[in-house]
PDB file of C-alpha atoms in Angstrom:
ATOM      1  CA  MET A  26     103.966 136.606 108.596  1.00  0.00           C
ATOM      2  CA  TYR A  27     105.297 132.853 108.535  1.00  0.00           C
ATOM      3  CA  ALA A  28     104.530 132.474 112.114  1.00  0.00           C
ATOM      4  CA  ASN A  29     100.690 133.400 111.710  1.00  0.00           C
ATOM      5  CA  THR A  30     100.679 131.239 108.748  1.00  0.00           C
ATOM      6  CA  VAL A  31     101.964 127.855 110.265  1.00  0.00           C
ATOM      7  CA  SER A  32     100.074 128.901 113.433  1.00  0.00           C
ATOM      8  CA  ALA A  33      96.843 128.781 111.007  1.00  0.00           C
ATOM      9  CA  LEU A  34      97.661 125.805 109.382  1.00  0.00           C
ATOM     10  CA  ILE A  35      98.670 123.648 112.762  1.00  0.00           C
ATOM     11  CA  GLU A  36      94.996 123.999 113.737  1.00  0.00           C
ATOM     12  CA  SER A  37      93.558 122.522 110.762  1.00  0.00           C
ATOM     13  CA  SER A  38      94.062 118.852 109.285  1.00  0.00           C
ATOM     14  CA  PHE A  39      95.941 117.839 105.935  1.00  0.00           C
ATOM     15  CA  LEU A  40      96.305 114.606 104.364  1.00  0.00           C
ATOM     16  CA  CYS A  41      99.343 113.965 102.595  1.00  0.00           C
ATOM     17  CA  GLN A  42      98.316 112.067  99.246  1.00  0.00           C
ATOM     18  CA  LYS A  43     102.237 110.664  98.247  1.00  0.00           C
ATOM     19  CA  LEU A  44     104.368 108.530 100.752  1.00  0.00           C
ATOM     20  CA  ILE A  45     107.161 110.646 101.981  1.00  0.00           C
ATOM     21  CA  GLY A  46     110.617 109.023 103.163  1.00  0.00           C
ATOM     22  CA  ARG A  47     109.023 105.361 102.896  1.00  0.00           C
ATOM     23  CA  GLN A  48     109.624 104.551  99.737  1.00  0.00           C
ATOM     24  CA  ALA A  49     112.713 102.016 100.051  1.00  0.00           C
ATOM     25  CA  TYR A  50     110.571 100.058 102.444  1.00  0.00           C
ATOM     26  CA  LEU A  51     108.170  99.257  99.194  1.00  0.00           C
ATOM     27  CA  GLY A  52     110.973  97.773  97.328  1.00  0.00           C
ATOM     28  CA  GLN A  53     112.138  95.777 100.185  1.00  0.00           C
ATOM     29  CA  PHE A  54     108.424  94.390 100.502  1.00  0.00           C
ATOM     30  CA  GLU A  55     107.798  93.798  96.969  1.00  0.00           C
ATOM     31  CA  ARG A  56     110.692  91.349  97.346  1.00  0.00           C
ATOM     32  CA  ILE A  57     109.148  89.512 100.244  1.00  0.00           C
ATOM     33  CA  LEU A  58     105.744  89.162  98.468  1.00  0.00           C
ATOM     34  CA  HIS A  59     107.610  87.622  95.884  1.00  0.00           C
ATOM     35  CA  ALA A  60     109.429  84.953  97.862  1.00  0.00           C
ATOM     36  CA  ALA A  61     106.198  84.444  99.885  1.00  0.00           C
ATOM     37  CA  SER A  62     104.520  83.851  96.621  1.00  0.00           C
ATOM     38  CA  GLN A  63     107.001  81.169  95.861  1.00  0.00           C
ATOM     39  CA  GLY A  64     105.890  79.413  99.274  1.00  0.00           C
ATOM     40  CA  SER A  65     108.721  81.599 101.712  1.00  0.00           C
ATOM     41  CA  GLY A  66     106.719  83.489 103.794  1.00  0.00           C
ATOM     42  CA  ALA A  67     107.966  86.021 106.194  1.00  0.00           C
ATOM     43  CA  VAL A  68     106.793  88.618 109.070  1.00  0.00           C
ATOM     44  CA  VAL A  69     107.430  92.179 108.970  1.00  0.00           C
ATOM     45  CA  ALA A  70     106.795  94.394 112.433  1.00  0.00           C
ATOM     46  CA  ILE A  71     106.781  98.073 111.659  1.00  0.00           C
ATOM     47  CA  SER A  72     107.902 100.287 115.072  1.00  0.00           C
ATOM     48  CA  GLY A  73     107.958 103.479 115.809  1.00  0.00           C
ATOM     49  CA  GLU A  74     106.488 106.239 118.059  1.00  0.00           C
ATOM     50  CA  PRO A  75     103.088 107.510 117.685  1.00  0.00           C
ATOM     51  CA  GLY A  76     101.873 109.597 114.365  1.00  0.00           C
ATOM     52  CA  VAL A  77     105.549 108.737 112.724  1.00  0.00           C
ATOM     53  CA  GLY A  78     103.664 106.770 109.748  1.00  0.00           C
ATOM     54  CA  LYS A  79     103.423 103.205 110.660  1.00  0.00           C
ATOM     55  CA  SER A  80      99.610 102.561 109.449  1.00  0.00           C
ATOM     56  CA  ARG A  81     100.160 104.921 106.804  1.00  0.00           C
ATOM     57  CA  LEU A  82     102.701 102.753 105.486  1.00  0.00           C
ATOM     58  CA  ALA A  83     101.305  99.307 106.637  1.00  0.00           C
ATOM     59  CA  ALA A  84      98.082 100.778 104.441  1.00  0.00           C
ATOM     60  CA  GLU A  85     100.815 101.281 101.246  1.00  0.00           C
ATOM     61  CA  LEU A  86     102.227  97.913 101.476  1.00  0.00           C
ATOM     62  CA  ARG A  87      98.689  96.157 101.899  1.00  0.00           C
ATOM     63  CA  ALA A  88      97.619  97.761  98.800  1.00  0.00           C
ATOM     64  CA  LEU A  89     101.040  96.699  97.022  1.00  0.00           C
ATOM     65  CA  ALA A  90     100.354  92.928  98.229  1.00  0.00           C
ATOM     66  CA  GLU A  91      96.754  93.243  96.780  1.00  0.00           C
ATOM     67  CA  ALA A  92      97.823  94.559  93.111  1.00  0.00           C
ATOM     68  CA  PHE A  93     100.718  91.886  93.486  1.00  0.00           C
ATOM     69  CA  ASP A  94     100.840  89.200  90.792  1.00  0.00           C
ATOM     70  CA  PRO A  95      99.663  86.985  92.104  1.00  0.00           C
ATOM     71  CA  ALA A  96      97.112  89.303  94.683  1.00  0.00           C
ATOM     72  CA  PHE A  97      97.456  88.613  98.216  1.00  0.00           C
ATOM     73  CA  ASP A  98      94.225  88.103  99.938  1.00  0.00           C
ATOM     74  CA  THR A  99      94.118  90.042 103.465  1.00  0.00           C
ATOM     75  CA  VAL A 100      92.658  89.681 106.308  1.00  0.00           C
ATOM     76  CA  VAL A 101      93.193  92.318 109.401  1.00  0.00           C
ATOM     77  CA  GLY A 102      93.087  92.136 112.762  1.00  0.00           C
ATOM     78  CA  SER A 103      93.024  95.609 115.143  1.00  0.00           C
ATOM     79  CA  CYS A 104      94.117  95.936 118.553  1.00  0.00           C
ATOM     80  CA  PHE A 105      92.954  98.099 121.391  1.00  0.00           C
ATOM     81  CA  GLU A 106      94.096  99.090 124.637  1.00  0.00           C
ATOM     82  CA  PHE A 107      91.676  96.777 126.274  1.00  0.00           C
ATOM     83  CA  ASP A 108      92.528  93.943 123.666  1.00  0.00           C
ATOM     84  CA  THR A 109      95.326  93.091 126.694  1.00  0.00           C
ATOM     85  CA  SER A 110      92.650  90.898 128.611  1.00  0.00           C
ATOM     86  CA  THR A 111      90.758  90.053 125.438  1.00  0.00           C
ATOM     87  CA  PRO A 112      92.045  86.330 124.572  1.00  0.00           C
ATOM     88  CA  TYR A 113      92.716  86.129 120.617  1.00  0.00           C
ATOM     89  CA  ALA A 114      90.911  89.401 119.947  1.00  0.00           C
ATOM     90  CA  PRO A 115      93.064  90.292 116.567  1.00  0.00           C
ATOM     91  CA  LEU A 116      92.935  86.431 115.520  1.00  0.00           C
ATOM     92  CA  LEU A 117      89.536  86.183 115.859  1.00  0.00           C
ATOM     93  CA  ASP A 118      88.961  89.713 113.458  1.00  0.00           C
ATOM     94  CA  MET A 119      91.040  88.116 111.107  1.00  0.00           C
ATOM     95  CA  LEU A 120      89.211  84.693 110.955  1.00  0.00           C
ATOM     96  CA  ARG A 121      85.736  86.684 110.737  1.00  0.00           C
ATOM     97  CA  GLY A 122      87.400  88.434 107.579  1.00  0.00           C
ATOM     98  CA  CYS A 123      87.912  85.014 106.087  1.00  0.00           C
ATOM     99  CA  LEU A 124      84.191  84.379 106.680  1.00  0.00           C
ATOM    100  CA  GLN A 125      82.914  87.973 105.078  1.00  0.00           C
ATOM    101  CA  THR A 126      85.225  87.994 102.156  1.00  0.00           C
ATOM    102  CA  ARG A 127      85.472  84.636 101.051  1.00  0.00           C
ATOM    103  CA  ALA A 128      83.125  81.911  99.544  1.00  0.00           C
ATOM    104  CA  PRO A 129      81.606  79.552 101.857  1.00  0.00           C
ATOM    105  CA  GLU A 130      82.804  76.409 100.086  1.00  0.00           C
ATOM    106  CA  GLN A 131      86.443  78.037 100.378  1.00  0.00           C
ATOM    107  CA  VAL A 132      85.781  78.116 104.423  1.00  0.00           C
ATOM    108  CA  ARG A 133      84.125  75.075 104.736  1.00  0.00           C
ATOM    109  CA  ALA A 134      87.261  73.617 103.043  1.00  0.00           C
ATOM    110  CA  CYS A 135      89.750  75.475 105.035  1.00  0.00           C
ATOM    111  CA  ALA A 136      88.056  75.621 108.347  1.00  0.00           C
ATOM    112  CA  ALA A 137      86.309  72.089 108.274  1.00  0.00           C
ATOM    113  CA  PRO A 138      89.400  69.685 109.452  1.00  0.00           C
ATOM    114  CA  ASP A 139      89.296  71.994 112.663  1.00  0.00           C
ATOM    115  CA  GLY A 140      86.058  72.754 113.069  1.00  0.00           C
ATOM    116  CA  PRO A 141      85.484  71.665 116.665  1.00  0.00           C
ATOM    117  CA  GLU A 142      88.132  73.656 117.743  1.00  0.00           C
ATOM    118  CA  LEU A 143      87.537  76.536 116.181  1.00  0.00           C
ATOM    119  CA  LEU A 144      83.878  76.804 117.199  1.00  0.00           C
ATOM    120  CA  ARG A 145      85.077  76.858 120.729  1.00  0.00           C
ATOM    121  CA  ILE A 146      86.390  80.213 119.950  1.00  0.00           C
ATOM    122  CA  LEU A 147      84.304  81.216 117.015  1.00  0.00           C
ATOM    123  CA  PRO A 148      80.510  80.231 117.282  1.00  0.00           C
ATOM    124  CA  GLU A 149      79.329  81.862 114.188  1.00  0.00           C
ATOM    125  CA  LEU A 150      81.197  79.746 112.017  1.00  0.00           C
ATOM    126  CA  GLY A 151      79.091  76.914 112.925  1.00  0.00           C
ATOM    127  CA  ALA A 152      76.323  77.989 110.508  1.00  0.00           C
ATOM    128  CA  LEU A 153      78.702  77.182 107.705  1.00  0.00           C
ATOM    129  CA  LEU A 154      79.415  73.975 109.191  1.00  0.00           C
ATOM    130  CA  PRO A 155      76.489  71.967 110.219  1.00  0.00           C
ATOM    131  CA  GLY A 156      76.582  69.323 112.332  1.00  0.00           C
ATOM    132  CA  VAL A 157      80.189  70.451 113.497  1.00  0.00           C
ATOM    133  CA  GLU A 158      80.381  70.472 117.815  1.00  0.00           C
ATOM    134  CA  PRO A 159      82.402  72.356 119.732  1.00  0.00           C
ATOM    135  CA  SER A 160      85.645  70.233 121.182  1.00  0.00           C
ATOM    136  CA  SER A 161      84.716  69.180 124.397  1.00  0.00           C
ATOM    137  CA  PRO A 162      86.915  71.122 127.248  1.00  0.00           C
ATOM    138  CA  ARG A 163      90.134  69.808 128.517  1.00  0.00           C
ATOM    139  CA  ASP A 164      93.132  71.021 130.417  1.00  0.00           C
ATOM    140  CA  THR A 165      94.072  74.523 130.018  1.00  0.00           C
ATOM    141  CA  GLU A 166      97.501  73.858 128.023  1.00  0.00           C
ATOM    142  CA  GLN A 167      96.292  70.985 125.860  1.00  0.00           C
ATOM    143  CA  ASP A 168      93.422  73.061 124.685  1.00  0.00           C
ATOM    144  CA  LYS A 169      95.869  76.088 123.892  1.00  0.00           C
ATOM    145  CA  ARG A 170      98.038  73.796 122.279  1.00  0.00           C
ATOM    146  CA  LEU A 171      95.499  72.077 120.253  1.00  0.00           C
ATOM    147  CA  LEU A 172      93.797  75.413 119.310  1.00  0.00           C
ATOM    148  CA  PHE A 173      97.291  76.589 118.202  1.00  0.00           C
ATOM    149  CA  ALA A 174      97.369  73.889 115.990  1.00  0.00           C
ATOM    150  CA  ALA A 175      93.885  74.481 114.319  1.00  0.00           C
ATOM    151  CA  LEU A 176      94.324  77.999 114.084  1.00  0.00           C
ATOM    152  CA  ALA A 177      97.770  77.489 112.086  1.00  0.00           C
ATOM    153  CA  GLY A 178      96.006  74.921 109.985  1.00  0.00           C
ATOM    154  CA  THR A 179      93.342  76.766 108.813  1.00  0.00           C
ATOM    155  CA  PHE A 180      95.198  80.211 108.141  1.00  0.00           C
ATOM    156  CA  ALA A 181      97.813  77.543 106.114  1.00  0.00           C
ATOM    157  CA  ARG A 182      95.011  75.967 104.348  1.00  0.00           C
ATOM    158  CA  PHE A 183      93.470  79.842 103.155  1.00  0.00           C
ATOM    159  CA  ALA A 184      97.026  80.346 101.764  1.00  0.00           C
ATOM    160  CA  GLN A 185      96.862  77.514  99.726  1.00  0.00           C
ATOM    161  CA  HIS A 186      93.927  78.954  97.613  1.00  0.00           C
ATOM    162  CA  ALA A 187      95.738  82.653  97.288  1.00  0.00           C
ATOM    163  CA  PRO A 188      98.740  84.247  99.040  1.00  0.00           C
ATOM    164  CA  LEU A 189      98.166  85.836 102.479  1.00  0.00           C
ATOM    165  CA  LEU A 190      98.728  88.836 103.716  1.00  0.00           C
ATOM    166  CA  MET A 191      97.824  88.674 107.622  1.00  0.00           C
ATOM    167  CA  VAL A 192      97.826  92.432 109.301  1.00  0.00           C
ATOM    168  CA  ILE A 193      97.979  93.019 112.872  1.00  0.00           C
ATOM    169  CA  GLU A 194      97.734  97.011 113.687  1.00  0.00           C
ATOM    170  CA  ASP A 195      99.208  97.827 117.420  1.00  0.00           C
ATOM    171  CA  VAL A 196      99.998  94.796 118.204  1.00  0.00           C
ATOM    172  CA  HIS A 197     101.726  96.195 121.427  1.00  0.00           C
ATOM    173  CA  TRP A 198      98.103  96.017 122.716  1.00  0.00           C
ATOM    174  CA  SER A 199      97.560  92.213 122.138  1.00  0.00           C
ATOM    175  CA  ASP A 200      96.983  89.469 124.463  1.00  0.00           C
ATOM    176  CA  ASP A 201      99.507  87.349 125.067  1.00  0.00           C
ATOM    177  CA  ALA A 202      97.916  83.910 123.855  1.00  0.00           C
ATOM    178  CA  SER A 203      97.713  86.014 120.397  1.00  0.00           C
ATOM    179  CA  ILE A 204     101.572  86.945 120.709  1.00  0.00           C
ATOM    180  CA  GLU A 205     102.123  83.304 121.484  1.00  0.00           C
ATOM    181  CA  PHE A 206     100.210  81.875 118.484  1.00  0.00           C
ATOM    182  CA  LEU A 207     102.038  84.357 116.259  1.00  0.00           C
ATOM    183  CA  THR A 208     105.300  83.201 118.032  1.00  0.00           C
ATOM    184  CA  GLN A 209     104.958  79.670 117.063  1.00  0.00           C
ATOM    185  CA  PHE A 210     103.003  80.407 113.640  1.00  0.00           C
ATOM    186  CA  SER A 211     106.083  82.395 112.247  1.00  0.00           C
ATOM    187  CA  ARG A 212     107.516  79.337 112.152  1.00  0.00           C
ATOM    188  CA  ARG A 213     105.273  77.893 109.787  1.00  0.00           C
ATOM    189  CA  ALA A 214     104.454  81.117 107.574  1.00  0.00           C
ATOM    190  CA  ALA A 215     108.031  80.778 106.213  1.00  0.00           C
ATOM    191  CA  THR A 216     107.116  77.758 104.906  1.00  0.00           C
ATOM    192  CA  ASN A 217     103.798  79.089 103.361  1.00  0.00           C
ATOM    193  CA  ARG A 218     102.554  81.755 101.248  1.00  0.00           C
ATOM    194  CA  ILE A 219     102.253  84.020 103.970  1.00  0.00           C
ATOM    195  CA  VAL A 220     103.542  87.198 105.119  1.00  0.00           C
ATOM    196  CA  ILE A 221     102.373  88.472 108.568  1.00  0.00           C
ATOM    197  CA  LEU A 222     102.441  92.577 108.885  1.00  0.00           C
ATOM    198  CA  LEU A 223     102.710  93.909 112.096  1.00  0.00           C
ATOM    199  CA  THR A 224     102.687  97.505 113.846  1.00  0.00           C
ATOM    200  CA  PHE A 225     103.705  98.520 117.254  1.00  0.00           C
ATOM    201  CA  ARG A 226     104.959 101.383 119.499  1.00  0.00           C
ATOM    202  CA  ALA A 227     108.322  99.792 120.488  1.00  0.00           C
ATOM    203  CA  ASP A 228     108.229 101.577 123.962  1.00  0.00           C
ATOM    204  CA  ASP A 229     104.860  99.999 125.206  1.00  0.00           C
ATOM    205  CA  ALA A 230     105.976  96.171 123.885  1.00  0.00           C
ATOM    206  CA  GLN A 231     105.495  93.798 126.842  1.00  0.00           C
ATOM    207  CA  PRO A 232     107.685  90.742 127.491  1.00  0.00           C
ATOM    208  CA  SER A 233     105.700  88.557 125.307  1.00  0.00           C
ATOM    209  CA  LEU A 234     105.983  90.971 122.156  1.00  0.00           C
ATOM    210  CA  LYS A 235     109.816  91.315 122.827  1.00  0.00           C
ATOM    211  CA  ARG A 236     110.316  87.511 123.101  1.00  0.00           C
ATOM    212  CA  LEU A 237     108.365  87.197 119.521  1.00  0.00           C
ATOM    213  CA  LEU A 238     110.618  89.778 117.851  1.00  0.00           C
ATOM    214  CA  ALA A 239     114.022  88.298 119.301  1.00  0.00           C
ATOM    215  CA  GLY A 240     112.610  84.986 117.934  1.00  0.00           C
ATOM    216  CA  LEU A 241     112.262  86.388 114.621  1.00  0.00           C
ATOM    217  CA  ASN A 242     115.621  87.903 114.684  1.00  0.00           C
ATOM    218  CA  ARG A 243     117.071  84.678 115.659  1.00  0.00           C
ATOM    219  CA  GLU A 244     115.464  82.532 113.482  1.00  0.00           C
ATOM    220  CA  ARG A 245     116.052  84.924 110.739  1.00  0.00           C
ATOM    221  CA  VAL A 246     112.282  84.952 109.742  1.00  0.00           C
ATOM    222  CA  GLY A 247     111.550  88.551 109.954  1.00  0.00           C
ATOM    223  CA  HIS A 248     112.275  92.027 109.055  1.00  0.00           C
ATOM    224  CA  GLU A 249     111.918  94.866 111.995  1.00  0.00           C
ATOM    225  CA  TRP A 250     111.628  98.455 110.588  1.00  0.00           C
ATOM    226  CA  THR A 251     111.570 101.139 112.539  1.00  0.00           C
ATOM    227  CA  LEU A 252     110.626 104.286 111.187  1.00  0.00           C
ATOM    228  CA  THR A 253     112.149 107.508 112.032  1.00  0.00           C
ATOM    229  CA  HIS A 254     111.237 111.259 112.152  1.00  0.00           C
ATOM    230  CA  LEU A 255     111.469 113.107 108.519  1.00  0.00           C
ATOM    231  CA  THR A 256     114.528 114.760 107.679  1.00  0.00           C
ATOM    232  CA  THR A 257     114.573 118.415 106.516  1.00  0.00           C
ATOM    233  CA  ALA A 258     114.539 117.461 103.009  1.00  0.00           C
ATOM    234  CA  GLU A 259     111.469 115.507 103.475  1.00  0.00           C
ATOM    235  CA  ILE A 260     109.451 117.837 105.239  1.00  0.00           C
ATOM    236  CA  SER A 261     109.723 120.153 102.299  1.00  0.00           C
ATOM    237  CA  ASP A 262     108.943 117.132 100.232  1.00  0.00           C
ATOM    238  CA  MET A 263     105.623 116.508 102.163  1.00  0.00           C
ATOM    239  CA  VAL A 264     104.834 120.228 102.973  1.00  0.00           C
ATOM    240  CA  ARG A 265     105.134 120.748  98.681  1.00  0.00           C
ATOM    241  CA  ALA A 266     103.241 117.791  98.250  1.00  0.00           C
ATOM    242  CA  ILE A 267     100.084 118.695 100.456  1.00  0.00           C
ATOM    243  CA  PHE A 268      99.775 122.397  99.278  1.00  0.00           C
ATOM    244  CA  ASN A 269     100.774 121.287  95.240  1.00  0.00           C
ATOM    245  CA  LEU A 270     103.494 124.176  95.556  1.00  0.00           C
ATOM    246  CA  GLU A 271     105.390 124.735  92.703  1.00  0.00           C
ATOM    247  CA  ARG A 272     108.451 125.536  94.490  1.00  0.00           C
ATOM    248  CA  PRO A 273     110.174 124.211  97.745  1.00  0.00           C
ATOM    249  CA  PRO A 274     109.023 126.231 100.919  1.00  0.00           C
ATOM    250  CA  THR A 275     111.502 128.731 102.372  1.00  0.00           C
ATOM    251  CA  ASP A 276     114.042 127.781 104.771  1.00  0.00           C
ATOM    252  CA  GLU A 277     112.352 129.938 107.443  1.00  0.00           C
ATOM    253  CA  ALA A 278     109.037 127.985 106.905  1.00  0.00           C
ATOM    254  CA  LEU A 279     110.870 124.794 107.080  1.00  0.00           C
ATOM    255  CA  ASP A 280     112.542 125.635 110.451  1.00  0.00           C
ATOM    256  CA  GLN A 281     109.028 126.569 111.794  1.00  0.00           C
ATOM    257  CA  VAL A 282     107.584 123.272 110.688  1.00  0.00           C
ATOM    258  CA  GLN A 283     110.493 120.966 111.953  1.00  0.00           C
ATOM    259  CA  SER A 284     110.112 122.993 115.451  1.00  0.00           C
ATOM    260  CA  LEU A 285     106.777 122.194 115.568  1.00  0.00           C
ATOM    261  CA  THR A 286     106.583 118.649 114.474  1.00  0.00           C
ATOM    262  CA  ASP A 287     110.170 117.194 115.179  1.00  0.00           C
ATOM    263  CA  GLY A 288     109.831 115.841 111.669  1.00  0.00           C
ATOM    264  CA  ASN A 289     106.958 113.395 112.489  1.00  0.00           C
ATOM    265  CA  PRO A 290     104.512 113.265 110.068  1.00  0.00           C
TER     266      PRO A 290
END
């Protein structure tokens, strides 16, 4: 009976409305948000295998930041497998988010000081910066250095208007240039109202990401959280929450769920 029931359920999709097994991270993140709102930002890196709940936790942390007092502005960058060869893909996502969600006058105030550099990678910004022309190409290293300074200055100016949460999902698929920028920018975030939230698969982390994580640990400006499988008690809580059960599931049912999922949410 139980085997047939579990097999039928496995073929369906269910969403647990309640966060299970990760509540301690919410309290830690609230303290990080408080420090950032006072000018001491940080980087939070969430790692774990596929399906373990990185994106779900990131969504909860994002909601917490947006409900915080003062509320954090959120910009999101996503990485996909092909983005490893697409320069600045997650950073461009976040810049475009700023263009779409902020008043034009705020965008101009934040972007104009570095407009010539930003226009080289984000031409659509020109509609808000009339009369500003992209800077002329220079040698590759100088171009990168000036662009990094422009990006850092622009995000820092946005954070002066409201605390800023910068979310990048699946950063293990990011291009090296974006990760190099984050490595440098994390130091500036630590002295601004900025929290950088990253999710990644540790097994797929490329060398540049490993250097970023090592630097965060060395300079003590980052928090790395590794999500593990749910315990039997947490599996029971999740099953009860999904199906709105008045009583815990039987040990036999829990054993089958544990066997099928290995505690992966």
